[in-house]
Structures are given as structure tokens and as C-alpha cells.
CSV table of C-alpha atoms and ligand atoms in Angstrom, one decimal:
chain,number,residue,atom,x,y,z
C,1168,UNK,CA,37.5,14.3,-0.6
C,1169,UNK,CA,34.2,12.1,0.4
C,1170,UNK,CA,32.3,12.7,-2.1
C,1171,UNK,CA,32.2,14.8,-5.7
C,1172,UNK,CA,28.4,15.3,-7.2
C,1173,UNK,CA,28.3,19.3,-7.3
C,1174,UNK,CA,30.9,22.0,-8.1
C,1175,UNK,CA,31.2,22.4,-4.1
C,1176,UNK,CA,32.8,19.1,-3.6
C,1177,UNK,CA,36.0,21.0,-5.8
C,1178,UNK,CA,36.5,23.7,-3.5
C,1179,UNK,CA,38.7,26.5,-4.5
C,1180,UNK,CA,38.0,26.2,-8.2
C,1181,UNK,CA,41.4,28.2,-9.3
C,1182,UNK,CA,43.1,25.4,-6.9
C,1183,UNK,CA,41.2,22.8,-8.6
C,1184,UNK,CA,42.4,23.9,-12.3
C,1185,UNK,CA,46.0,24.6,-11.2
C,1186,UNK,CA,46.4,21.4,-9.5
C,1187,UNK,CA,44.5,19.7,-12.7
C,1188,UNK,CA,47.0,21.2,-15.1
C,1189,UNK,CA,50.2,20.4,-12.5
C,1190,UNK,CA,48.4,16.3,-13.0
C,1191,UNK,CA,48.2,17.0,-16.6
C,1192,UNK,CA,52.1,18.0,-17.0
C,1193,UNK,CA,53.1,15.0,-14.9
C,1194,UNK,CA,50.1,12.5,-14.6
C,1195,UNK,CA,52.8,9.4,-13.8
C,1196,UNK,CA,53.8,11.8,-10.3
C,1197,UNK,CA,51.4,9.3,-8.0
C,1198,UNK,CA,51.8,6.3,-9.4
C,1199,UNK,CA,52.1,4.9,-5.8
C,1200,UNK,CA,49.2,6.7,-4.5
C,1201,UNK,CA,46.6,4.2,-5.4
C,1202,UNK,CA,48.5,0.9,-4.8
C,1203,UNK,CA,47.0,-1.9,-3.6
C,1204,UNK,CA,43.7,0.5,-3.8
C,1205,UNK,CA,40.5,-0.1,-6.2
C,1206,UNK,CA,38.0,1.7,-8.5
C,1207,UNK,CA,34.7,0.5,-8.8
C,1208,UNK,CA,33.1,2.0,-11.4
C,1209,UNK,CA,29.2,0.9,-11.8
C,1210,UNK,CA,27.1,2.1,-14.5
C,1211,UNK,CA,23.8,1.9,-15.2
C,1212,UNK,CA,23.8,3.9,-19.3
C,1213,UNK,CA,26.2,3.6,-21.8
C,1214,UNK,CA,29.4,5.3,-22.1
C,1215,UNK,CA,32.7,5.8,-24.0
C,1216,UNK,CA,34.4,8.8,-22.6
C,1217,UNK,CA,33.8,8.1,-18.7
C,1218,UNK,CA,34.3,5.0,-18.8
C,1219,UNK,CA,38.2,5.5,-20.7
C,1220,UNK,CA,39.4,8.3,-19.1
C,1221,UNK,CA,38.0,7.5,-16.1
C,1222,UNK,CA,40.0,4.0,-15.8
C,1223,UNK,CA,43.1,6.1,-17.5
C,1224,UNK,CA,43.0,7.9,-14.3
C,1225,UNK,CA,43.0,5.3,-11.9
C,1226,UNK,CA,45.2,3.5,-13.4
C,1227,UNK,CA,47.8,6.2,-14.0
C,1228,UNK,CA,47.2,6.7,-10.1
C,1229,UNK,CA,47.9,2.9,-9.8
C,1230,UNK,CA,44.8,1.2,-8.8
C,1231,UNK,CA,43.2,-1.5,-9.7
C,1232,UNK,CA,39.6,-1.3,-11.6
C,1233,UNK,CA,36.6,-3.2,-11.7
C,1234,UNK,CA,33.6,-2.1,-14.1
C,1235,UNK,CA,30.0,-2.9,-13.8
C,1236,UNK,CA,27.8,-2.7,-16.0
C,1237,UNK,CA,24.4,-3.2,-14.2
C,1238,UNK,CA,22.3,-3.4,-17.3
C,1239,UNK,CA,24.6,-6.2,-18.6
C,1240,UNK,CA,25.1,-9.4,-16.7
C,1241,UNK,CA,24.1,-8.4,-13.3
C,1242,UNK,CA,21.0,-9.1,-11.4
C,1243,UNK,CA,18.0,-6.5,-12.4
C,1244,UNK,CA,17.8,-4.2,-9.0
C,1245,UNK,CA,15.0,-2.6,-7.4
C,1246,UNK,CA,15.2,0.6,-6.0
C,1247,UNK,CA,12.4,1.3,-4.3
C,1248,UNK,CA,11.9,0.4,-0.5
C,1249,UNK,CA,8.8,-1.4,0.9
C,1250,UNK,CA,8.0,-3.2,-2.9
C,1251,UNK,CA,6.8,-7.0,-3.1
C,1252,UNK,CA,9.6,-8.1,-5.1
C,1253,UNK,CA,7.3,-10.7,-7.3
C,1254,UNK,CA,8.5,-8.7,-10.7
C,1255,UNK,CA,11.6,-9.2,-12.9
C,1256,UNK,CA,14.0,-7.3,-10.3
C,1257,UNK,CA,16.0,-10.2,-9.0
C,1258,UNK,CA,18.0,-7.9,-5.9
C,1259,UNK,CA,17.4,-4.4,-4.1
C,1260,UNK,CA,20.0,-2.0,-4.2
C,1261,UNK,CA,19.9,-2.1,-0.7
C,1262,UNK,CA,21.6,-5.5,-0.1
C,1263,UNK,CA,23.3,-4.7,-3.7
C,1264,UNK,CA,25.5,-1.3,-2.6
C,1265,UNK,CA,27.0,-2.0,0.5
C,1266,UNK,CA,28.5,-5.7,-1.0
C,1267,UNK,CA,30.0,-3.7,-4.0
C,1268,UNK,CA,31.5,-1.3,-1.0
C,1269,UNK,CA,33.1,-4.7,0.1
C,1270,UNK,CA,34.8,-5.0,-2.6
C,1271,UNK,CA,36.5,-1.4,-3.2
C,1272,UNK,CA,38.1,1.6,-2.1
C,1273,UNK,CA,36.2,4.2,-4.0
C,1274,UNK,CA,33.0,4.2,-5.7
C,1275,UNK,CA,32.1,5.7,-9.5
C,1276,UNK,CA,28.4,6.2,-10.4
C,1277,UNK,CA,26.7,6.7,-13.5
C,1278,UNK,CA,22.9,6.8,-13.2
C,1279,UNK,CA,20.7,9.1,-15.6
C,1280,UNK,CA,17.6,10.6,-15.1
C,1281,UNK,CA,15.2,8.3,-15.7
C,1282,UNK,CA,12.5,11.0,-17.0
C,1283,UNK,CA,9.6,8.4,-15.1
C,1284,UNK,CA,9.9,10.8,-11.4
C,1285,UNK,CA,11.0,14.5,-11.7
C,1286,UNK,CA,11.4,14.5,-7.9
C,1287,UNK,CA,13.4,11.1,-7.9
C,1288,UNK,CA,15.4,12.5,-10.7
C,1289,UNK,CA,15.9,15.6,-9.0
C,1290,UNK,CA,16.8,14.4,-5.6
C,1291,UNK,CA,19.1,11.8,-7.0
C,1292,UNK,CA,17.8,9.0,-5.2
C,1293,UNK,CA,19.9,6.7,-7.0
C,1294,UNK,CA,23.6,8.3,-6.3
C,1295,UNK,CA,22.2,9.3,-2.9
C,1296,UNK,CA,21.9,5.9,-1.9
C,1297,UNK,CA,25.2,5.0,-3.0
C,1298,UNK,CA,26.6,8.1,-0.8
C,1299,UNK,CA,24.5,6.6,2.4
C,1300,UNK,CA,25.2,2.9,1.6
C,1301,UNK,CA,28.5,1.7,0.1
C,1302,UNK,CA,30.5,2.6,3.0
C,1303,UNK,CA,33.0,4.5,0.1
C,1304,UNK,CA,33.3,7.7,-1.2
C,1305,UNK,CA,31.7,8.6,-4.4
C,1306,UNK,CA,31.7,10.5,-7.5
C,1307,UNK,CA,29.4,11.2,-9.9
C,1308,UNK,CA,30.3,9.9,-13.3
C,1309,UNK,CA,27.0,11.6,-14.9
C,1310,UNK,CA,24.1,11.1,-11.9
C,1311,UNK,CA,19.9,12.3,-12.6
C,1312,UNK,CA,20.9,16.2,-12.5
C,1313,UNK,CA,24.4,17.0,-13.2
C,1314,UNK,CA,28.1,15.6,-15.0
C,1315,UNK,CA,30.5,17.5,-12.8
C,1316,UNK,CA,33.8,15.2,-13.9
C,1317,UNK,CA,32.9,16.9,-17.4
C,1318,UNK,CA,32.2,20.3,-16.3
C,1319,UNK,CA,36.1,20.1,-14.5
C,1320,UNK,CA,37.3,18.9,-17.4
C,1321,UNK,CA,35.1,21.5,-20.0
C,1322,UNK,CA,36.5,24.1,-17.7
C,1323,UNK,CA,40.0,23.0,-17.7
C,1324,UNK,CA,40.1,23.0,-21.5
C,1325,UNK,CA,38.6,26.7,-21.3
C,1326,UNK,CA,41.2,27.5,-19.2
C,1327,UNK,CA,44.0,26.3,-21.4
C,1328,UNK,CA,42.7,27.7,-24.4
C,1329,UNK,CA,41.1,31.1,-23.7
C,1330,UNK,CA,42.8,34.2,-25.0
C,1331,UNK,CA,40.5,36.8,-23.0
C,1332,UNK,CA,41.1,37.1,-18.9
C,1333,UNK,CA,37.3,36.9,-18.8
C,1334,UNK,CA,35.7,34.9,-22.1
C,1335,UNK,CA,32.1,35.1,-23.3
C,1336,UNK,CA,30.9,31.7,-23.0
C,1337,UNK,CA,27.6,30.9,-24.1
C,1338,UNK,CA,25.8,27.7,-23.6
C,1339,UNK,CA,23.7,27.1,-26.6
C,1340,UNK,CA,20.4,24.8,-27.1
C,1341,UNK,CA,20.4,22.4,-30.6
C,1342,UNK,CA,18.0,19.7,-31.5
C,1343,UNK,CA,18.3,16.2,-31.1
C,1344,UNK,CA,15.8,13.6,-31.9
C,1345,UNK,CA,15.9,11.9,-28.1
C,1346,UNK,CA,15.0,13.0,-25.1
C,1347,UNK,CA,18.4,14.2,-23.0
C,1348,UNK,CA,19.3,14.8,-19.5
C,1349,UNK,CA,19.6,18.4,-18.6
C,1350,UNK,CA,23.0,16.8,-16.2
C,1351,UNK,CA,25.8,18.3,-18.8
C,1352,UNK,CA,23.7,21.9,-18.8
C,1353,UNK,CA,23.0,22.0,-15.4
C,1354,UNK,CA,26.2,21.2,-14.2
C,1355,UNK,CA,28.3,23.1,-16.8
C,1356,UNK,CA,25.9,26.5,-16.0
C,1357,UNK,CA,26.9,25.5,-12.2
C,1358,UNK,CA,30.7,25.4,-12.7
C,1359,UNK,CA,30.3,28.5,-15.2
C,1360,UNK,CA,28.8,30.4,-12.4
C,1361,UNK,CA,31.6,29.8,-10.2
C,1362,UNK,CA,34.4,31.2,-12.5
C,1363,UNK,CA,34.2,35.3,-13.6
C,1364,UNK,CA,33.2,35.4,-17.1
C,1365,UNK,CA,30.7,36.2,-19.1
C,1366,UNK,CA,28.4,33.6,-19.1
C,1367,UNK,CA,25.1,33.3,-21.7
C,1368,UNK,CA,22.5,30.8,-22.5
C,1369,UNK,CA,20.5,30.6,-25.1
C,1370,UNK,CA,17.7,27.8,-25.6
C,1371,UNK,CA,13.7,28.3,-27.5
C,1372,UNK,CA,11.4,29.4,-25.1
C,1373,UNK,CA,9.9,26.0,-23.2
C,1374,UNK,CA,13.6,24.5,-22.8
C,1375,UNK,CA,14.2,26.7,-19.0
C,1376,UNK,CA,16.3,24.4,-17.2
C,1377,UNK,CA,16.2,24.7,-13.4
C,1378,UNK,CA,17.5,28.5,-11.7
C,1379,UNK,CA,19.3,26.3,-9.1
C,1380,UNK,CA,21.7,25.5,-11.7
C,1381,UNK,CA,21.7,28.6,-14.3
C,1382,UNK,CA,21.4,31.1,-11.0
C,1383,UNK,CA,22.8,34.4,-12.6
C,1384,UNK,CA,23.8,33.5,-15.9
C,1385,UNK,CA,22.1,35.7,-18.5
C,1386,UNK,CA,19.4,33.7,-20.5
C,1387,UNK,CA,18.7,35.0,-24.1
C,1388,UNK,CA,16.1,33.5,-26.1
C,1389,UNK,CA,17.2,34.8,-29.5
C,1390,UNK,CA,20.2,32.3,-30.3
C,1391,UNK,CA,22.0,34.6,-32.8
C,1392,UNK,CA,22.3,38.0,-30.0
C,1393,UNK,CA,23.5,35.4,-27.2
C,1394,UNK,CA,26.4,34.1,-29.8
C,1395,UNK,CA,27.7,37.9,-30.6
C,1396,UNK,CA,31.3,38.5,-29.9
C,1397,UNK,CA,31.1,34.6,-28.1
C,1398,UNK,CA,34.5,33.4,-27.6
C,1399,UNK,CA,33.1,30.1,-26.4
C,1400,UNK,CA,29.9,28.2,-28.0
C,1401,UNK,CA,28.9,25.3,-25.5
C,1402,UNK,CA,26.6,23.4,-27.5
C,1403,UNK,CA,23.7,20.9,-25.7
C,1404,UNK,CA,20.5,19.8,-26.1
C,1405,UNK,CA,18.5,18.7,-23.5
C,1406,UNK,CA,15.0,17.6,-22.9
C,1407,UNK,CA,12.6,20.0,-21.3
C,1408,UNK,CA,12.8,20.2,-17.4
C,1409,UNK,CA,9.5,23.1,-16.7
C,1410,UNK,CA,6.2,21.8,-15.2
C,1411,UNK,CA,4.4,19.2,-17.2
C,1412,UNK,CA,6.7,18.8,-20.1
C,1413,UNK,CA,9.6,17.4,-17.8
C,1414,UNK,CA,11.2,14.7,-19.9
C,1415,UNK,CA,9.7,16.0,-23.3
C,1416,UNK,CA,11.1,17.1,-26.9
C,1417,UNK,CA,9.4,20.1,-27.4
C,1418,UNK,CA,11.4,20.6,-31.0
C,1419,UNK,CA,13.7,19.4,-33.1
C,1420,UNK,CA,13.8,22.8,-34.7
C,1421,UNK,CA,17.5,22.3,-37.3
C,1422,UNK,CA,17.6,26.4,-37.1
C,1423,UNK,CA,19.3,26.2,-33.9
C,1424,UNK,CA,22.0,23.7,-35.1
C,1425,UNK,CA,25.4,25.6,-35.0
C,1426,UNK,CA,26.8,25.7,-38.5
C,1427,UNK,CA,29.5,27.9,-40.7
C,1428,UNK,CA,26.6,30.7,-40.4
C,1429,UNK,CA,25.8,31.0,-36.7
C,1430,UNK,CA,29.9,30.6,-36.0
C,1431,UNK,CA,30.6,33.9,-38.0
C,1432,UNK,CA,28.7,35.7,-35.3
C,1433,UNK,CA,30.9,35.1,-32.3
C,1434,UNK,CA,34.3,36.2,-31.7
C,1435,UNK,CA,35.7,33.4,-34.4
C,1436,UNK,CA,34.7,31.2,-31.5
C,1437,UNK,CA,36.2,28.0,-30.0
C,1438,UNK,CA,33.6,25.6,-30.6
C,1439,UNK,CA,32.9,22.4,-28.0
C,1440,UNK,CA,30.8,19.4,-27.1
C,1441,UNK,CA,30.8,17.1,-24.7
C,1442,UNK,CA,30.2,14.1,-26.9
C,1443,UNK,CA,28.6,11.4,-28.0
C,1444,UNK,CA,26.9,14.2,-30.6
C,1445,UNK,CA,24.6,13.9,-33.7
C,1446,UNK,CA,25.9,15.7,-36.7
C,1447,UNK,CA,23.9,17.9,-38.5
C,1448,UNK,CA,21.4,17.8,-36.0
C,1449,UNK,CA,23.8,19.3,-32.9
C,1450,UNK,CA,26.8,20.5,-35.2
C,1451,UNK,CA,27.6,20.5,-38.7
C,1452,UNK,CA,30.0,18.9,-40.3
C,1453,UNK,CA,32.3,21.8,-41.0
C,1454,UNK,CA,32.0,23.4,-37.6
C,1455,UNK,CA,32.9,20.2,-35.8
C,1456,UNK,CA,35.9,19.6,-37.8
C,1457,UNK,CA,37.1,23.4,-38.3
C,1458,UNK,CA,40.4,24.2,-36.5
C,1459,UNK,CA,38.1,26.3,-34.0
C,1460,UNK,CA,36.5,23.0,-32.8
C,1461,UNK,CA,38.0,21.7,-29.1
C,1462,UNK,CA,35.8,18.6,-28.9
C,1463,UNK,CA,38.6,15.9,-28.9
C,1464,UNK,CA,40.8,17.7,-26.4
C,1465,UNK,CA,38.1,18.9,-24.0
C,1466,UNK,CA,37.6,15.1,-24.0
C,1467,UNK,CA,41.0,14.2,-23.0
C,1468,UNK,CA,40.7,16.5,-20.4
C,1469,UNK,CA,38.1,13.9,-19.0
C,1470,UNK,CA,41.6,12.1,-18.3
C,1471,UNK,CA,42.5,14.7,-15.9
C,1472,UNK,CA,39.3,16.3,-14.5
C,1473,UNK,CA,38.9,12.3,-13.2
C,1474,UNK,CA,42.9,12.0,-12.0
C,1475,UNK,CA,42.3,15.1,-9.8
C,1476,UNK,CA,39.3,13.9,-8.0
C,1477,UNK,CA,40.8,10.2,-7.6
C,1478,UNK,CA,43.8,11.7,-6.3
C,1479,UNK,CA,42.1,13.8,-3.7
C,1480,UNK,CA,40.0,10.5,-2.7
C,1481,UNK,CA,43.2,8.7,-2.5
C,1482,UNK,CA,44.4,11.1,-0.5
C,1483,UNK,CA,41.8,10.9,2.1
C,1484,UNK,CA,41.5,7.6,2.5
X,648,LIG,C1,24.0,11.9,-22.5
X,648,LIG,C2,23.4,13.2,-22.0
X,648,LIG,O1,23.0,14.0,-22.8
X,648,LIG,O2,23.3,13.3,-20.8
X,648,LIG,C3,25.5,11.8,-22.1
X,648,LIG,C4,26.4,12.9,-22.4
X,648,LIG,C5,27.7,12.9,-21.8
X,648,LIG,N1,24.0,11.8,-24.0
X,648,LIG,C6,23.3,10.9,-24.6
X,648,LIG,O3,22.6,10.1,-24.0
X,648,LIG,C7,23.4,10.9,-26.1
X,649,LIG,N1,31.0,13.0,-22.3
X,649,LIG,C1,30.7,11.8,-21.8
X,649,LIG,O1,30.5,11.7,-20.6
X,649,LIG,O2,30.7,10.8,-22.7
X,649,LIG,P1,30.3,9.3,-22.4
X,649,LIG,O3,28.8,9.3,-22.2
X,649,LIG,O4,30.8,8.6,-23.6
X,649,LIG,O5,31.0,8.8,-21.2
């Protein structure tokens, strides 16, 4: 594997999970695999999860990892071509990517949208030009438009846990007080899409994320019919993506936060999150820590949804 940014990168997505849970029950089988090999990880936002599991992985592959944070002791970089460099921005990403490919096997990338340039965010010019410049191969570790190392692992942990062949899974809309990426939504409706079941989301009217990414998943505007006989309630907000209010909070309306009350309507639901979350605003207390809350083992499974796609970079090196 080159490269993992979509849900295509995976291939056979059955394969993917098998081989993720084969890691899983031995994750110390290729501890040769990545000797003498090393992980750059580069980010440009904050993290806890990505930046944990994802050096969890390498290392129980055996590599050797090096973290940058570009926002933290490095030189400020441009990124647009053909500017007079007179401003605060001491390097250009175009001298800066190929000299952190010198240094490395295999590149990580976190880069969120930057909510300034829909069409920058949307073509992903920033992990783009890490694909065409380091020289490496490169996975997305949260880019402008999609999370696919949490998507694997939010579909691993779905996987492991469901009790139907084919769950209800619905994707559900809270309020936050910040504007958020619509990566996680986009790129958890994309993976969701590739499996069978029965896939919902529910969001106020104004909060339509992109069709590219929720393609034929059913979209229900009244939160409480979507989460019916759910077995699965995915729970995100994001900022709006439609038209002129790209970037925007459009409400921070606490009747779509999933409490006690909303959770007796589904199928005595699993409940998850990607994390970092805001109490009370995403998730109440209760919910969050009821035994029908995944949230800490989905995360672990960020462990294995990042030791699958180093292996298979490894492996093609
Ligand atoms: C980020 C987001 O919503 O994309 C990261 C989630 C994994 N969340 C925040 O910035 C709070
Ligand atoms: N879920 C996730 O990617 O968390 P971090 O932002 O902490 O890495």
C-alpha cells in the first residue's frame, strides 16, 4: 500500500477487518517487519488518540518514530506557490516535504480543514502535496475531508460488537460550541457505505454534508425516527459544509444531544464517539458512561486500524 486517504486505499473491506482482528489477536507477529524502518508522523492540529496508537503501532511493528509537530518548534510554512515570502512564514512546504521524506520510510499526516478555502479544503491540497512530494507513502492521520484510520478502526469495533448480521447504524448530528471538520462524518458515511447495513443519518436541516461521501445512505431530518430500533448511534457534530455557510455553526441546538431519553428509542443501542467530545453538549453524562457506551474500545481499535495500514506499507516497501 502507497498511500491510505479514502476507503479505496483498503481494498477488500471484509479482508481489511479480518486481517485487523488476526493483528489484534497477535499484534507482536511482525515485530521484524519494520526494523531498521521509520515513521514520520507530522502534524499540523492537536491530537491524543492518533498520535498514541498510532506510535503503538509502529512500534509494535518495530520501527522507529519521529513526531512533528509543525505548529510547535518548527519553522512557520507556506503553502501557497508563487507568494513573496516577506510575511511570518519562514519555509515553503515545497523545500519542507521532500527533506522530511529524507529522513523516513513512511509518512503520517494530520492537516484539518482550515475552513479559509472550501476548494483547498476540499481538494486536500495540503496531504496532496505530501503524496506528490515526500518521495514516501502516506496516510492520512485526519486530512481537510476525511479520518479513514478512525473510520477502520469505528468499523472494526462494529464488527466485534454487533449482534445483528446487518446493524442499523445511524450517524447522528449534536451541538458543539466550535466549528468542526465534517472529516470523521464524511469518511465514517464512506466506509459505512461500503459495508451492508443499514446505514442512517440524521443532522437539522442546513448541516447536509457532501453526497460524495453520504452517497446512498438514508438522510432523516427528524433525529428521534432515524434512532428507532438503531443498534448503533454514531454521534458527531460538524460544522456546516452547503454553499455560503461552509465552515459555520448554524446551532448549538442541546435537543439533539444524545441522552438517557433519545437512547430508549433505538434497539438498547451501542453508543460511540470518536473522541475528544464535550459532555453534555455531544453526550450526557449517563450515556457516555452506561455499559452500552464503546467509546474507549473503539479508541483502542485506533491501535489496530493504524498496525494494519503500517503493516501493508511495510510490506511494500
Ligand atoms: C476534531 C474533528 O472534529 O475533526 C478531531 C476529531 C478526531 N475534533 C476537534 O477538533 C474537537
Ligand atoms: N479520534 C481522534 O482522532 O482523536 P485525536 O484527535 O485525539 O487524535
Amino acid at each position: 500500500m502507497k498511500k491510505f486517504t479514502t476507503v479505496n486505499d483498503i481494498g477488500d473491506i471484509k479482508g481489511a477487518v479480518k486481517e485487523a482482528l488476526e493483528v489484534k489477536a497477535n499484534r507482536f507477529a511482525y515485530s521484524e517487519l519494520g526494523r531498521n524502518r521509520t515513521l514520520l508522523m507530522v502534524f499540523f492540529n492537536s491530537s491524543l488518540r492518533t498520535r498514541l496508537s498510532t506510535q503503538k503501532a509502529a512500534m509494535n511493528l518495530g520501527m522507529n518514530v519521529i513526531v512533528l509537530d509543525v505548529n510547535q518548534g518548527a519553522w512557520k510554512l507556506e503553502t501557497e506557490r508563487g507568494v513573496i515570502m516577506d510575511g511570518d512564514k519562514a519555509e515553503h512546504m515545497l523545500e519542507a516535504i521532500p527533506v522530511m521524506g529524507s529522513y523516513c520510510d513512511i509518512i503520517g499526516v494530520r492537516s484539518f480543514a482550515r475552513f479559509e478555502n472550501k476548494a483547498a479544503d476540499y481538494n486536500e491540497e495540503i496531504l496532496n502535496q505530501f503524496i506528490k512530494y515526500s518521495g514516501r507513502p502516506v496516510f492520512s492521520m485526519e486530512a481537510a475531508t476525511r479520518h479513514p484510520l478512525q473510520s477502520f478502526a469505528d468499523l472494526i469495533t462494529i464488527e466485534e460488537f454487533k449482534e445483528a448480521e446487518r446493524p442499523k447504524v445511524v450517524m447522528t448530528w449534536a451541538p458543539h460550541p466550535k466549528a468542526l471538520p465534517q472529516a470523521v462524518p464524511n469518511s465514517f458515511a464512506e466506509w459505512m457505505n461500503a459495508t451492508d447495513y443499514d446505514f442512517v443519518i440524521t443532522h437539522p436541516e442546513g448541516y447536509e454534508l457532501d453526497p460524495q461521501f453520504t452517497g446512498k445512505a438514508r438522510i432523516e431530518y427528524d433525529q428521534a425516527k432515524a434512532l428507532e430500533g438503531a443498534d448503533f448511534v454514531y454521534a458527531k457534530n460538524w460544522a456546516a459544509y452547503t454553499g455560503d455557510n461552509y465552515g459555520k455553526v448554524l446551532s448549538t441546538d442541546r435537543s439533539w444531544t444524545v441522552d438517557a431519553e433519545k437512547m430508549k428509542l433505538t434497539n438498547n443501542a451501542r453508543f460511540m464517539h470518536c473522541l475528544p467530545v464535550r459532555r453534555n453538549m455531544i453526550v450526557s453524562d449517563d450515556v457516555i458512561e452506561s455499559e452500552r457506551s464503546i467509546v474507549i474500545p473503539e479508541a483502542a481499535n485506533r491501535e489496530i486500524s493504524a498496525q494494519v495500514v503500517l503493516k501493508r506499507m511495510l510490506e511494500s516497501l
